[in-house]
Structure formats: structure tokens, C-alpha cells
Short mmCIF file of C-alpha atoms in Angstrom, two decimals:
data_model
loop_
_atom_site.label_atom_id
_atom_site.label_comp_id
_atom_site.label_asym_id
_atom_site.label_seq_id
_atom_site.Cartn_x
_atom_site.Cartn_y
_atom_site.Cartn_z
CA UNK A 1 140.37 137.34 74.36
CA UNK A 2 138.87 134.52 72.21
CA UNK A 3 135.28 134.46 71.34
CA UNK A 4 133.36 131.63 70.24
CA UNK A 5 130.67 131.70 67.76
CA UNK A 6 127.90 133.26 69.99
CA UNK A 7 130.57 135.79 71.30
CA UNK A 8 131.44 136.72 67.92
CA UNK A 9 128.21 137.35 67.08
CA UNK A 10 127.48 139.42 69.99
CA UNK A 11 130.60 141.26 69.63
CA UNK A 12 129.45 142.13 65.85
CA UNK A 13 125.88 143.05 67.06
CA UNK A 14 127.15 145.68 69.52
CA UNK A 15 128.98 147.35 66.70
CA UNK A 16 125.77 147.84 64.80
CA UNK A 17 122.56 146.16 63.63
CA UNK A 18 120.01 145.89 66.28
CA UNK A 19 117.58 143.19 66.54
CA UNK A 20 117.28 142.56 62.91
CA UNK A 21 121.12 142.54 62.64
CA UNK A 22 121.27 139.80 65.55
CA UNK A 23 118.77 137.73 63.54
CA UNK A 24 120.66 137.78 60.11
CA UNK A 25 123.97 137.09 62.25
CA UNK A 26 122.44 133.94 63.74
CA UNK A 27 121.50 132.73 60.45
CA UNK A 28 124.67 133.49 58.72
CA UNK A 29 127.27 130.60 58.38
CA UNK A 30 130.29 130.87 60.67
CA UNK A 31 133.08 128.81 59.01
CA UNK A 32 136.03 129.56 61.20
CA UNK A 33 137.00 130.92 64.54
CA UNK A 34 140.34 133.10 64.63
CA UNK A 35 143.36 131.28 66.00
CA UNK A 36 142.66 130.26 69.55
CA UNK A 37 145.01 132.27 71.88
CA UNK A 38 145.10 130.46 75.28
CA UNK A 39 144.42 132.63 78.07
CA UNK A 40 144.81 130.03 80.84
CA UNK A 41 148.16 128.90 82.58
CA UNK A 42 150.29 126.29 80.87
CA UNK A 43 150.62 123.20 83.30
CA UNK A 44 153.91 121.33 83.74
CA UNK A 45 153.63 117.97 85.15
CA UNK A 46 157.28 117.53 86.55
CA UNK A 47 159.99 120.13 87.59
CA UNK A 48 162.64 121.78 85.54
CA UNK A 49 164.96 119.44 86.61
CA UNK A 50 163.29 116.33 85.33
CA UNK A 51 162.63 118.18 81.99
CA UNK A 52 166.71 118.86 81.90
CA UNK A 53 167.23 115.39 82.67
CA UNK A 54 165.33 114.00 79.77
CA UNK A 55 166.98 116.53 77.48
CA UNK A 56 170.62 115.53 78.46
CA UNK A 57 169.51 112.09 77.89
CA UNK A 58 168.06 112.63 74.38
CA UNK A 59 171.25 114.32 73.41
CA UNK A 60 173.16 111.62 74.75
CA UNK A 61 171.19 109.06 72.57
CA UNK A 62 172.00 110.96 69.34
CA UNK A 63 175.78 111.46 70.38
CA UNK A 64 176.19 107.79 71.47
CA UNK A 65 173.76 105.77 69.75
CA UNK A 66 173.01 108.00 66.77
CA UNK A 67 169.83 108.03 64.36
CA UNK A 68 169.86 106.16 60.67
CA UNK A 69 169.21 108.67 57.99
CA UNK A 70 168.71 106.44 55.25
CA UNK A 71 169.24 108.59 52.05
CA UNK A 72 172.57 109.32 50.47
CA UNK A 73 172.00 113.18 49.89
CA UNK A 74 170.77 113.56 53.83
CA UNK A 75 174.01 111.66 54.66
CA UNK A 76 176.23 113.76 52.51
CA UNK A 77 174.59 116.93 54.16
CA UNK A 78 175.31 115.78 57.74
CA UNK A 79 179.07 114.98 56.73
CA UNK A 80 179.32 118.36 55.33
CA UNK A 81 177.73 119.79 58.53
CA UNK A 82 180.36 118.02 60.57
CA UNK A 83 178.34 115.11 61.93
CA UNK A 84 180.13 111.79 62.80
CA UNK A 85 178.68 109.65 59.98
CA UNK A 86 179.18 105.64 59.42
CA UNK A 87 177.17 104.43 56.84
CA UNK A 88 173.75 105.33 57.32
CA UNK A 89 174.43 105.99 61.06
CA UNK A 90 174.61 109.79 62.03
CA UNK A 91 175.99 110.74 65.57
CA UNK A 92 175.31 114.26 66.02
CA UNK A 93 177.20 116.64 68.59
CA UNK A 94 174.99 118.34 71.01
CA UNK A 95 176.43 121.58 70.12
CA UNK A 96 175.83 121.05 66.45
CA UNK A 97 172.43 119.70 67.23
CA UNK A 98 171.11 122.47 69.13
CA UNK A 99 172.56 125.05 67.24
CA UNK A 100 170.41 124.01 64.03
CA UNK A 101 167.19 123.39 66.22
CA UNK A 102 167.54 127.18 67.34
CA UNK A 103 167.10 128.22 63.98
CA UNK A 104 163.63 127.28 63.87
CA UNK A 105 161.28 130.38 64.45
CA UNK A 106 159.18 130.00 67.64
CA UNK A 107 155.88 131.24 65.88
CA UNK A 108 154.86 131.72 62.16
CA UNK A 109 151.77 132.51 59.92
CA UNK A 110 149.93 129.73 58.17
CA UNK A 111 148.21 130.95 55.04
CA UNK A 112 144.93 129.79 53.89
CA UNK A 113 143.51 130.71 50.50
CA UNK A 114 140.67 132.80 52.41
CA UNK A 115 142.75 135.22 54.30
CA UNK A 116 140.20 135.26 57.00
CA UNK A 117 141.30 131.89 57.63
CA UNK A 118 144.94 132.35 57.92
CA UNK A 119 146.02 131.27 61.41
CA UNK A 120 149.15 131.59 63.71
CA UNK A 121 150.95 128.62 64.96
CA UNK A 122 153.30 128.68 67.93
CA UNK A 123 153.60 130.73 71.25
CA UNK A 124 150.26 130.92 73.06
CA UNK A 125 148.45 130.01 69.74
CA UNK A 126 146.37 126.78 69.27
CA UNK A 127 144.86 125.37 66.09
CA UNK A 128 142.45 122.31 65.79
CA UNK A 129 142.87 119.98 62.78
CA UNK A 130 140.80 117.05 61.85
CA UNK A 131 142.21 113.54 61.76
CA UNK A 132 144.29 111.92 58.69
CA UNK A 133 144.62 108.56 56.95
CA UNK A 134 141.72 106.30 57.58
CA UNK A 135 141.14 103.57 55.11
CA UNK A 136 137.43 103.13 56.55
CA UNK A 137 134.48 105.36 57.49
CA UNK A 138 131.52 104.78 59.76
CA UNK A 139 128.90 106.34 57.50
CA UNK A 140 125.61 108.14 57.75
CA UNK A 141 123.72 104.80 58.37
CA UNK A 142 126.40 103.58 60.83
CA UNK A 143 128.02 101.07 58.49
CA UNK A 144 131.75 100.53 58.57
CA UNK A 145 133.14 100.33 55.12
CA UNK A 146 136.05 101.65 52.94
CA UNK A 147 136.08 105.37 52.38
CA UNK A 148 135.29 106.79 48.96
CA UNK A 149 136.33 110.28 47.07
CA UNK A 150 132.66 111.18 48.04
CA UNK A 151 133.40 110.41 51.88
CA UNK A 152 136.56 112.58 51.59
CA UNK A 153 134.53 115.52 49.96
CA UNK A 154 131.98 115.25 52.59
CA UNK A 155 134.40 115.40 55.47
CA UNK A 156 136.26 118.65 53.85
CA UNK A 157 132.83 120.18 53.53
CA UNK A 158 132.05 119.51 57.20
CA UNK A 159 135.60 120.70 58.17
CA UNK A 160 135.03 123.99 56.37
CA UNK A 161 131.68 124.50 58.12
CA UNK A 162 132.94 123.62 61.63
CA UNK A 163 133.71 127.04 63.37
CA UNK A 164 136.39 125.61 65.77
CA UNK A 165 138.22 123.58 63.12
CA UNK A 166 141.12 125.82 61.59
CA UNK A 167 142.28 123.29 58.77
CA UNK A 168 140.68 120.73 56.30
CA UNK A 169 143.72 118.36 57.13
CA UNK A 170 143.80 116.33 53.76
CA UNK A 171 143.74 112.72 53.90
CA UNK A 172 140.81 112.51 56.27
CA UNK A 173 139.88 109.34 54.81
CA UNK A 174 141.45 107.32 51.78
CA UNK A 175 139.35 107.56 48.71
CA UNK A 176 140.12 103.70 48.05
CA UNK A 177 138.63 103.62 44.62
CA UNK A 178 141.21 105.74 43.15
CA UNK A 179 144.34 104.20 42.00
CA UNK A 180 147.17 104.72 44.67
CA UNK A 181 149.55 106.49 42.44
CA UNK A 182 147.08 109.08 41.17
CA UNK A 183 144.99 109.35 44.54
CA UNK A 184 147.08 112.27 46.08
CA UNK A 185 145.79 114.53 43.23
CA UNK A 186 142.19 113.98 44.17
CA UNK A 187 142.92 114.44 47.81
CA UNK A 188 144.72 117.76 47.45
CA UNK A 189 141.93 118.72 44.97
CA UNK A 190 139.15 118.01 47.52
CA UNK A 191 140.92 119.85 50.32
CA UNK A 192 141.51 123.06 47.97
CA UNK A 193 137.97 122.98 46.25
CA UNK A 194 135.60 122.16 49.04
CA UNK A 195 137.55 124.48 51.84
CA UNK A 196 139.20 127.75 52.00
CA UNK A 197 140.81 126.96 55.17
CA UNK A 198 144.83 125.82 55.70
CA UNK A 199 145.29 122.35 54.44
CA UNK A 200 148.05 119.37 54.81
CA UNK A 201 150.28 118.14 52.14
CA UNK A 202 151.21 114.44 50.82
CA UNK A 203 154.38 112.86 51.79
CA UNK A 204 154.10 109.36 50.47
CA UNK A 205 156.89 109.91 47.72
CA UNK A 206 158.82 112.91 46.29
CA UNK A 207 156.85 113.16 43.26
CA UNK A 208 153.61 113.28 45.19
CA UNK A 209 155.00 116.19 47.48
CA UNK A 210 155.84 117.97 44.36
CA UNK A 211 152.58 117.64 42.94
CA UNK A 212 151.16 119.06 46.17
CA UNK A 213 153.50 121.90 45.85
CA UNK A 214 152.52 122.68 42.23
CA UNK A 215 148.78 122.58 43.02
CA UNK A 216 149.44 125.04 45.93
CA UNK A 217 151.27 127.19 43.43
CA UNK A 218 148.39 127.37 41.31
CA UNK A 219 145.93 128.48 44.00
CA UNK A 220 148.17 130.74 45.88
CA UNK A 221 150.79 131.84 43.24
CA UNK A 222 154.18 130.13 42.71
CA UNK A 223 156.09 133.07 43.85
CA UNK A 224 154.12 133.17 47.19
CA UNK A 225 154.63 129.46 48.10
CA UNK A 226 158.34 129.41 47.52
CA UNK A 227 158.61 131.65 50.80
CA UNK A 228 155.21 131.67 52.63
CA UNK A 229 153.75 128.69 54.60
CA UNK A 230 150.53 127.59 53.05
CA UNK A 231 150.40 123.82 54.09
CA UNK A 232 151.71 121.57 56.78
CA UNK A 233 152.90 118.16 56.20
CA UNK A 234 153.51 115.19 58.36
CA UNK A 235 156.87 113.12 58.55
CA UNK A 236 157.03 110.27 60.83
CA UNK A 237 160.41 108.99 62.22
CA UNK A 238 160.20 104.95 62.35
CA UNK A 239 160.91 104.40 66.10
CA UNK A 240 163.49 103.42 67.03
CA UNK A 241 165.64 106.14 65.48
CA UNK A 242 165.26 105.55 61.73
CA UNK A 243 164.20 108.31 59.32
CA UNK A 244 163.81 106.67 56.02
CA UNK A 245 164.26 107.74 52.34
CA UNK A 246 160.54 108.54 51.84
CA UNK A 247 160.14 110.77 54.70
CA UNK A 248 163.48 112.46 53.77
CA UNK A 249 162.36 113.22 50.34
CA UNK A 250 159.09 114.92 51.62
CA UNK A 251 161.36 116.76 54.14
CA UNK A 252 163.60 118.00 50.93
CA UNK A 253 160.56 119.12 48.90
CA UNK A 254 158.64 120.90 51.56
CA UNK A 255 161.44 122.56 53.80
CA UNK A 256 163.18 123.86 50.69
CA UNK A 257 160.03 125.59 49.79
CA UNK A 258 159.63 126.91 53.46
CA UNK A 259 156.74 125.05 54.03
CA UNK A 260 156.42 123.69 57.74
CA UNK A 261 156.78 119.72 58.51
CA UNK A 262 155.60 118.21 61.61
CA UNK A 263 158.47 116.14 62.44
CA UNK A 264 156.89 113.43 64.67
CA UNK A 265 158.08 110.04 65.72
CA UNK A 266 155.29 107.15 65.43
CA UNK A 267 155.84 105.54 68.83
CA UNK A 268 154.02 102.64 69.90
CA UNK A 269 155.40 102.65 73.55
CA UNK A 270 156.30 99.46 75.06
CA UNK A 271 156.94 98.30 71.46
CA UNK A 272 158.75 100.65 69.46
CA UNK A 273 160.19 102.21 72.73
CA UNK A 274 161.04 100.94 76.12
CA UNK A 275 158.20 100.12 78.39
CA UNK A 276 158.42 103.43 80.34
CA UNK A 277 156.70 106.74 79.73
CA UNK A 278 159.79 108.89 80.44
CA UNK A 279 162.19 106.50 78.55
CA UNK A 280 159.83 106.79 75.66
CA UNK A 281 159.64 110.62 75.74
CA UNK A 282 163.59 110.67 75.93
CA UNK A 283 163.85 108.63 72.82
CA UNK A 284 161.05 110.36 70.83
CA UNK A 285 162.31 113.52 71.69
CA UNK A 286 166.09 112.44 70.37
CA UNK A 287 164.21 111.50 67.12
CA UNK A 288 162.09 114.62 66.73
CA UNK A 289 165.24 116.93 67.32
CA UNK A 290 167.22 114.86 64.64
CA UNK A 291 164.53 115.51 62.19
CA UNK A 292 164.13 119.07 63.01
CA UNK A 293 167.77 119.85 62.80
CA UNK A 294 167.77 117.83 59.38
CA UNK A 295 165.17 120.57 57.96
CA UNK A 296 167.55 123.08 58.88
CA UNK A 297 170.36 122.13 56.76
CA UNK A 298 167.76 121.93 54.10
CA UNK A 299 166.84 125.56 54.59
CA UNK A 300 167.99 127.35 57.72
CA UNK A 301 165.10 129.44 59.44
CA UNK A 302 162.40 127.36 57.77
CA UNK A 303 159.26 126.98 59.76
CA UNK A 304 158.65 123.41 61.49
CA UNK A 305 156.62 121.75 64.21
CA UNK A 306 157.97 119.70 66.87
CA UNK A 307 155.89 116.58 67.03
CA UNK A 308 154.97 113.18 68.51
CA UNK A 309 152.48 110.46 68.19
CA UNK A 310 152.75 108.35 71.29
CA UNK A 311 150.20 105.51 72.30
CA UNK A 312 150.74 102.75 74.76
CA UNK A 313 150.50 99.20 73.83
CA UNK A 314 148.21 96.80 75.39
CA UNK A 315 150.75 94.43 76.72
CA UNK A 316 148.27 91.42 76.61
CA UNK A 317 147.04 91.97 72.98
CA UNK A 318 149.89 94.31 71.36
CA UNK A 319 147.10 96.49 70.30
CA UNK A 320 147.60 100.51 70.41
CA UNK A 321 145.67 102.37 73.18
CA UNK A 322 144.33 105.58 72.85
CA UNK A 323 143.28 107.96 75.73
CA UNK A 324 145.46 106.49 78.43
CA UNK A 325 146.66 108.35 81.38
CA UNK A 326 150.37 107.43 80.29
CA UNK A 327 149.56 109.13 76.92
CA UNK A 328 148.47 112.38 78.44
CA UNK A 329 151.47 112.18 80.91
CA UNK A 330 153.84 112.01 77.98
CA UNK A 331 152.16 114.86 76.32
CA UNK A 332 153.02 117.13 79.24
CA UNK A 333 156.65 116.10 79.01
CA UNK A 334 156.87 116.71 75.24
CA UNK A 335 155.01 120.29 75.71
CA UNK A 336 157.72 120.99 78.42
CA UNK A 337 160.36 120.11 76.26
CA UNK A 338 158.77 122.03 73.37
CA UNK A 339 159.10 125.35 75.50
CA UNK A 340 162.35 124.50 76.51
CA UNK A 341 163.59 124.77 72.76
CA UNK A 342 161.11 127.41 71.83
CA UNK A 343 159.65 125.27 69.12
CA UNK A 344 155.93 124.90 67.93
CA UNK A 345 154.48 121.54 68.82
CA UNK A 346 151.99 119.14 67.79
CA UNK A 347 150.05 116.69 69.55
CA UNK A 348 146.77 114.72 68.91
CA UNK A 349 143.59 115.54 70.50
CA UNK A 350 140.54 113.24 70.12
CA UNK A 351 142.51 110.08 68.76
CA UNK A 352 140.85 107.06 70.54
CA UNK A 353 140.73 103.37 70.44
CA UNK A 354 137.02 103.09 70.56
CA UNK A 355 135.29 101.29 67.64
CA UNK A 356 132.40 103.47 67.96
CA UNK A 357 131.18 107.11 69.11
CA UNK A 358 130.42 105.72 72.50
CA UNK A 359 131.22 106.47 76.17
CA UNK A 360 134.70 104.84 75.72
CA UNK A 361 135.38 107.26 73.08
CA UNK A 362 134.32 110.23 75.02
CA UNK A 363 136.56 109.16 78.08
CA UNK A 364 139.52 108.58 76.10
CA UNK A 365 139.06 111.92 74.09
CA UNK A 366 138.86 114.07 77.24
CA UNK A 367 141.79 112.54 78.62
CA UNK A 368 143.78 113.53 75.94
CA UNK A 369 142.25 116.75 74.95
CA UNK A 370 142.57 118.02 78.27
CA UNK A 371 146.34 117.23 78.20
CA UNK A 372 146.98 118.95 74.91
CA UNK A 373 145.10 122.10 76.14
CA UNK A 374 146.86 122.42 79.56
CA UNK A 375 150.13 121.17 77.85
CA UNK A 376 150.18 124.26 75.55
CA UNK A 377 150.08 122.42 72.37
CA UNK A 378 149.83 124.90 69.16
CA UNK A 379 149.06 122.13 66.44
CA UNK A 380 146.22 119.81 67.96
CA UNK A 381 145.73 117.39 65.20
CA UNK A 382 143.24 114.16 64.86
CA UNK A 383 140.69 116.60 66.57
CA UNK A 384 137.75 115.39 64.71
CA UNK A 385 136.37 111.94 63.48
CA UNK A 386 139.14 109.76 64.88
CA UNK A 387 138.07 106.15 65.71
CA UNK A 388 139.33 102.85 66.11
CA UNK A 389 143.07 103.79 66.44
CA UNK A 390 142.85 105.89 63.26
CA UNK A 391 141.44 103.17 60.95
CA UNK A 392 138.10 104.77 60.79
CA UNK A 393 136.87 108.24 60.42
CA UNK A 394 133.11 108.51 61.75
CA UNK A 395 130.46 110.99 60.55
CA UNK A 396 128.96 111.20 64.05
CA UNK A 397 132.29 111.24 65.72
CA UNK A 398 133.41 114.12 63.48
CA UNK A 399 130.26 116.19 63.89
CA UNK A 400 130.27 115.54 67.90
CA UNK A 401 134.03 116.37 68.24
CA UNK A 402 133.47 119.57 66.46
CA UNK A 403 130.74 120.35 68.74
CA UNK A 404 133.15 119.82 71.67
CA UNK A 405 135.95 121.71 70.27
CA UNK A 406 133.76 124.99 70.56
CA UNK A 407 133.61 124.38 74.37
CA UNK A 408 137.35 123.46 74.53
CA UNK A 409 137.91 126.78 72.46
CA UNK A 410 136.00 128.79 75.07
CA UNK A 411 137.58 126.88 78.01
CA UNK A 412 140.95 127.68 76.77
CA UNK A 413 140.47 131.37 75.92
CA UNK A 414 140.01 131.78 79.83
CA UNK A 415 137.34 133.61 81.77
CA UNK A 416 136.48 137.05 80.63
CA UNK A 417 135.56 139.84 83.20
CA UNK A 418 134.44 142.56 80.69
CA UNK A 419 131.01 142.36 81.90
CA UNK A 420 131.41 141.77 85.46
CA UNK A 421 130.38 145.36 86.57
CA UNK A 422 126.77 144.76 84.42
CA UNK A 423 126.59 141.39 86.33
CA UNK A 424 126.81 142.87 89.44
CA UNK A 425 124.59 145.77 88.60
CA UNK A 426 121.96 142.95 87.54
CA UNK A 427 121.95 141.56 91.19
CA UNK A 428 121.16 144.99 92.58
CA UNK A 429 118.40 145.15 90.08
CA UNK A 430 116.84 141.85 90.92
CA UNK A 431 117.23 141.59 94.42
CA UNK A 432 116.14 138.74 96.54
CA UNK A 433 113.55 136.07 95.18
CA UNK A 434 113.41 137.47 91.85
CA UNK A 435 114.88 136.17 88.56
CA UNK A 436 117.30 137.49 85.75
CA UNK A 437 115.49 136.33 82.64
CA UNK A 438 114.16 139.76 81.72
CA UNK A 439 117.02 141.84 82.89
CA UNK A 440 119.13 144.05 80.27
CA UNK A 441 122.06 142.04 81.11
CA UNK A 442 120.70 138.73 80.29
CA UNK A 443 119.09 140.04 77.11
CA UNK A 444 122.57 141.41 75.90
CA UNK A 445 124.44 138.37 77.14
CA UNK A 446 122.14 135.26 76.99
CA UNK A 447 123.61 133.96 73.41
CA UNK A 448 127.27 134.51 74.71
CA UNK A 449 127.36 133.75 78.56
CA UNK A 450 127.47 129.95 78.26
CA UNK A 451 128.44 126.87 75.79
CA UNK A 452 125.31 125.81 74.23
CA UNK A 453 125.72 122.72 72.15
CA UNK A 454 122.95 121.40 70.09
CA UNK A 455 123.78 117.74 69.70
CA UNK A 456 124.24 117.09 73.31
CA UNK A 457 120.78 116.73 75.03
CA UNK A 458 119.83 118.28 78.27
CA UNK A 459 116.19 117.98 77.94
CA UNK A 460 113.69 115.99 80.42
CA UNK A 461 113.44 112.52 80.17
CA UNK A 462 110.00 112.84 78.66
CA UNK A 463 111.06 115.54 76.28
CA UNK A 464 113.86 113.26 75.08
CA UNK A 465 111.63 110.27 74.70
CA UNK A 466 109.10 112.24 72.97
CA UNK A 467 111.72 113.14 70.42
CA UNK A 468 112.55 109.72 69.51
CA UNK A 469 114.94 108.68 72.37
CA UNK A 470 118.03 109.25 70.33
CA UNK A 471 121.35 108.49 71.70
CA UNK A 472 124.53 110.87 71.27
CA UNK A 473 125.65 108.87 68.38
CA UNK A 474 122.36 109.10 66.32
CA UNK A 475 122.26 112.93 66.84
CA UNK A 476 125.72 113.23 65.78
CA UNK A 477 124.87 111.61 62.24
CA UNK A 478 121.76 113.77 62.10
CA UNK A 479 124.07 116.90 62.62
CA UNK A 480 126.44 115.72 59.85
CA UNK A 481 123.62 115.11 57.58
CA UNK A 482 122.18 118.39 58.24
CA UNK A 483 125.61 120.42 57.88
CA UNK A 484 126.14 118.54 54.56
CA UNK A 485 122.69 119.58 53.49
CA UNK A 486 123.56 123.31 54.09
CA UNK A 487 127.04 123.41 52.59
CA UNK A 488 127.86 126.03 50.20
CA UNK A 489 131.13 125.78 48.23
CA UNK A 490 133.55 128.48 48.68
CA UNK A 491 134.27 128.79 44.95
CA UNK A 492 137.75 129.04 43.56
CA UNK A 493 138.71 131.35 40.87
CA UNK A 494 137.62 130.32 37.59
CA UNK A 495 141.13 130.22 36.11
CA UNK A 496 142.41 128.51 39.36
CA UNK A 497 139.88 125.75 39.19
CA UNK A 498 140.79 125.09 35.38
CA UNK A 499 144.62 125.23 36.16
CA UNK A 500 143.89 122.47 38.98
CA UNK A 501 141.79 120.24 36.59
CA UNK A 502 144.57 120.65 33.82
CA UNK A 503 147.27 119.54 36.19
CA UNK A 504 145.49 116.62 37.39
CA UNK A 505 144.80 115.47 33.84
CA UNK A 506 148.16 115.93 32.85
CA UNK A 507 149.70 114.05 35.74
CA UNK A 508 146.96 111.21 35.31
CA UNK A 509 148.23 110.53 31.82
CA UNK A 510 151.71 109.98 33.15
CA UNK A 511 151.01 108.08 36.31
CA UNK A 512 150.38 104.45 36.34
CA UNK A 513 147.20 102.93 37.66
CA UNK A 514 148.76 100.62 40.20
CA UNK A 515 151.85 100.49 42.29
CA UNK A 516 154.54 98.41 40.71
#
């Protein structure tokens, strides 16, 4: 059974330490929960026959319409594998497709530089990962501005300190003051320096992916990273039905090094797919399966993650929408397909369209995270910080999301019965008209019995007003400030730290200051 922070504290206390031990544990930083093992049923929204219908239509799309692979080496590999290739269009026989997809392991271990942060992906396991790719931040003074390297450092620190986040991601926000050709070096360095959790790679060019692997090799050892997953990278199919050269270059670097990729079509449903939730899923499933199959041409048996990013489009304005019911419904369908193929799968948790950390953001986030958890997602990305359809990462949103993840972690871990007998004994001890505050059972379990958030406010109106009448967004910014003030860096080995600095310096001498 999973145990959020207070439960973990209590379990440790029971092994020894007494009252002083309890006090020490409460003050000790908890930087990561173990992998979440879901102990609640997985919900399937449609019958098996409907899942099979979508599956068959996806196979037909790849056989009859085909998918573009815009890369000469990829085309040659598909020809050698026996696919029907015309120019860059690849039509894949369903037998060949499913043979390749079946080679992907259903679970794998994702190693962290601190082994205590290593997690398991697939099966009943779930991990929470912060957002990725925001050019803007909503800062500690509630201003919207371009992101900086200092902001990225801060978000990696917050990710490290958040117990329910299992990864530091990488490009949580873009360090806009650094030249694009050199930016990836500082992004990966920040993720490795400020956190010892798993991280994510760079996919915007072959050379940047190779630099990422070189930096991982310095931290983990070159031999280790040739065969052991230490990072996850995202590759997006350009819906409809195009895998471009940039994404395929990244696939080659990572898959050949046994590093998992998220094969995730980026679908704006109604614009890059048909205006149909089930139609969009059939297309996106075909795109994802084609990408997964290609990774198995590169390295059979390499771990991969079936993925999707599906948001609906506002048909009045063309703007992408976040936490809509259709987005949640499509998650349930993708989860059912992932289970059919026995593939680890990624979805998004708290991706919202709201510009602020407000009620809309909360409604959207709850709609999507509930679907992600109940649909059995393994890699729940964009679980902290996301605002404005991904254009902005908010400090307040990051902190409040992280607190909510503790609640979701406990929710998905199921209901424990291990103290049920003692709870029944407490009823007999107290009897009618008494209270339970002084019972031995309460003293032993008050810290772990219930989710106890610190940002959410449950005080009386008078108490809330006396403390400044702060709204949730304000309290979130204060929490982020306090976390950053308490941060202590998980130091890299001195030789490793110097090796990273040396690689960055050597690469910066070669790389241009601007994109030509």
C-alpha cells in the first residue's frame, strides 16, 4: 500500500524513535514518495467491442492511408522490414505493426541519480511529472513575463522538494536569455544539478539529443546509460499522420541507447483530427502505434511509452481547450487501448487553459486528473505548473498542484484496512457521548489518517480574515517562496560536476549564438 508523507513518517516511527524520533521525522525534508502503485480499480468507459472497433480502424488507417516518415534512413528501414513504401509514405501491414509493438516491455525501471528516487513505469505504477516547455512564467509577484534560467533553476528545486513529484522534467520553462543553440545544455545541467530525481531529454535536434546523452553518461556512467533507462524524452507526431525528421532523429539517438520515448501525437481535436472524440482517438492511436513500431526497428525490446496529447479546439475561436469532458473521455479510450497492447502509457494531468491559478484552473485540472488516475495512466505529465494551454508556468500553480498531488497519491493508493481492528476498539473505549481526541488510536494515527493540506484554508472566516484574507493563489506563491528558502542542493560528486561544466564549455565554443 502506498503511503503519503505523514504515513511514511508514521511507519518509520513505528520501527523506532519514540516522541523525539517523531519530531525529527516531521522536520526532515521528504523529497520523493515511492512510485505510486494504484490500488483502486481501473475504469473503462466503453465495452471491449468499442475498443476493438477503434483498434481495427487504426490498423486500417495505417494499411490504407499510411503515415509519413520524412527521413531517408527511416524509409530505408521500413523498406527492409517489408512495409509498403512510396516516397515518404509508409503503409504498414497490421501483422508487421503488431509484431513490432509487441516487442515493447510492459514495464521498465527508470533510474535516478539517487537510487532512492528510482521509479517503475507501467502496469499498476504511476508517476507524476511537472510541466514542460513554457516560454512564460507567472512569477512570485504574480507578473507574467518571459522565463529565465533562474526561473528554471527554481522550478527544478521545487520539483525536487515536492514529495509527490517523481521527476524533475527538463524544460519546465524556457530560459529565454540563453541562445537557442546552447540552451539545451543549461536546461539539462539545471535538471541534473538541482534535483536527483529522473529527468527528461531534449528532442529538438539530433545533436542536442546526443549532448543530453553525453551529459547523462557523465552522471551515470557511459556504460550504464547504453542499456539502462535514465531519462524519458517526448516525440510528437505532427497530426495528421506525419513523423518529421527532427522527431525521428531524436528517436534514433534515444531508442538506440535504450532510453524510453513518449510517442505522442499532438492533436488539436477538430483541427488536426476530425471533429469527433472517437474519430480522433482512432487517428491518434494509429499515429502513436506507427511511432512505437519504428522504435522497435531501431532497437528491438527498447522500453517505450504509448502517449497522447489530445485537447479539443474551441470551434468559435480555434483556441485549444484544456479540461473539457471530451478530453477526459479520450483519456479513458487511450487507457483502454494501452492495456490492450500491454504498453506503458502517458497522459497529462493538470493541463488547463486558464490564465490564472483560479477556479477555472481547478475545475479543468480535476476533470483531467480524475480521468488520468481512473484510466490507469503510468506517466502523468504536466502535473505541476501548467497555465494558459502550456504557454505559462506559474509558481503558485506549481506549489498548489504539488499539494493536490499528495491527495491524488493517497486517493489512488486505495483504502487501507490495517488499523481497522484498532479503530473498532477505540469506539468501544469511548462509547456514547465521548470524544476520540485522547485515545491511543488517535494519538498513533492523527498524522496519517487524513489528507492535511497546508495551502488550502479550512479555518473560520474570522481566522482567515485575521490572517490577511489571502486567496488560494496568494497562498500558493507564499508556499513556493518558503520552499525555495528551505531548499538544499543534492550535491553532485565533485568530479561529475566538473565533467558537466567542462562538456558545456567545450560545446558552447562550437555552437553558434543564434539559429541560422
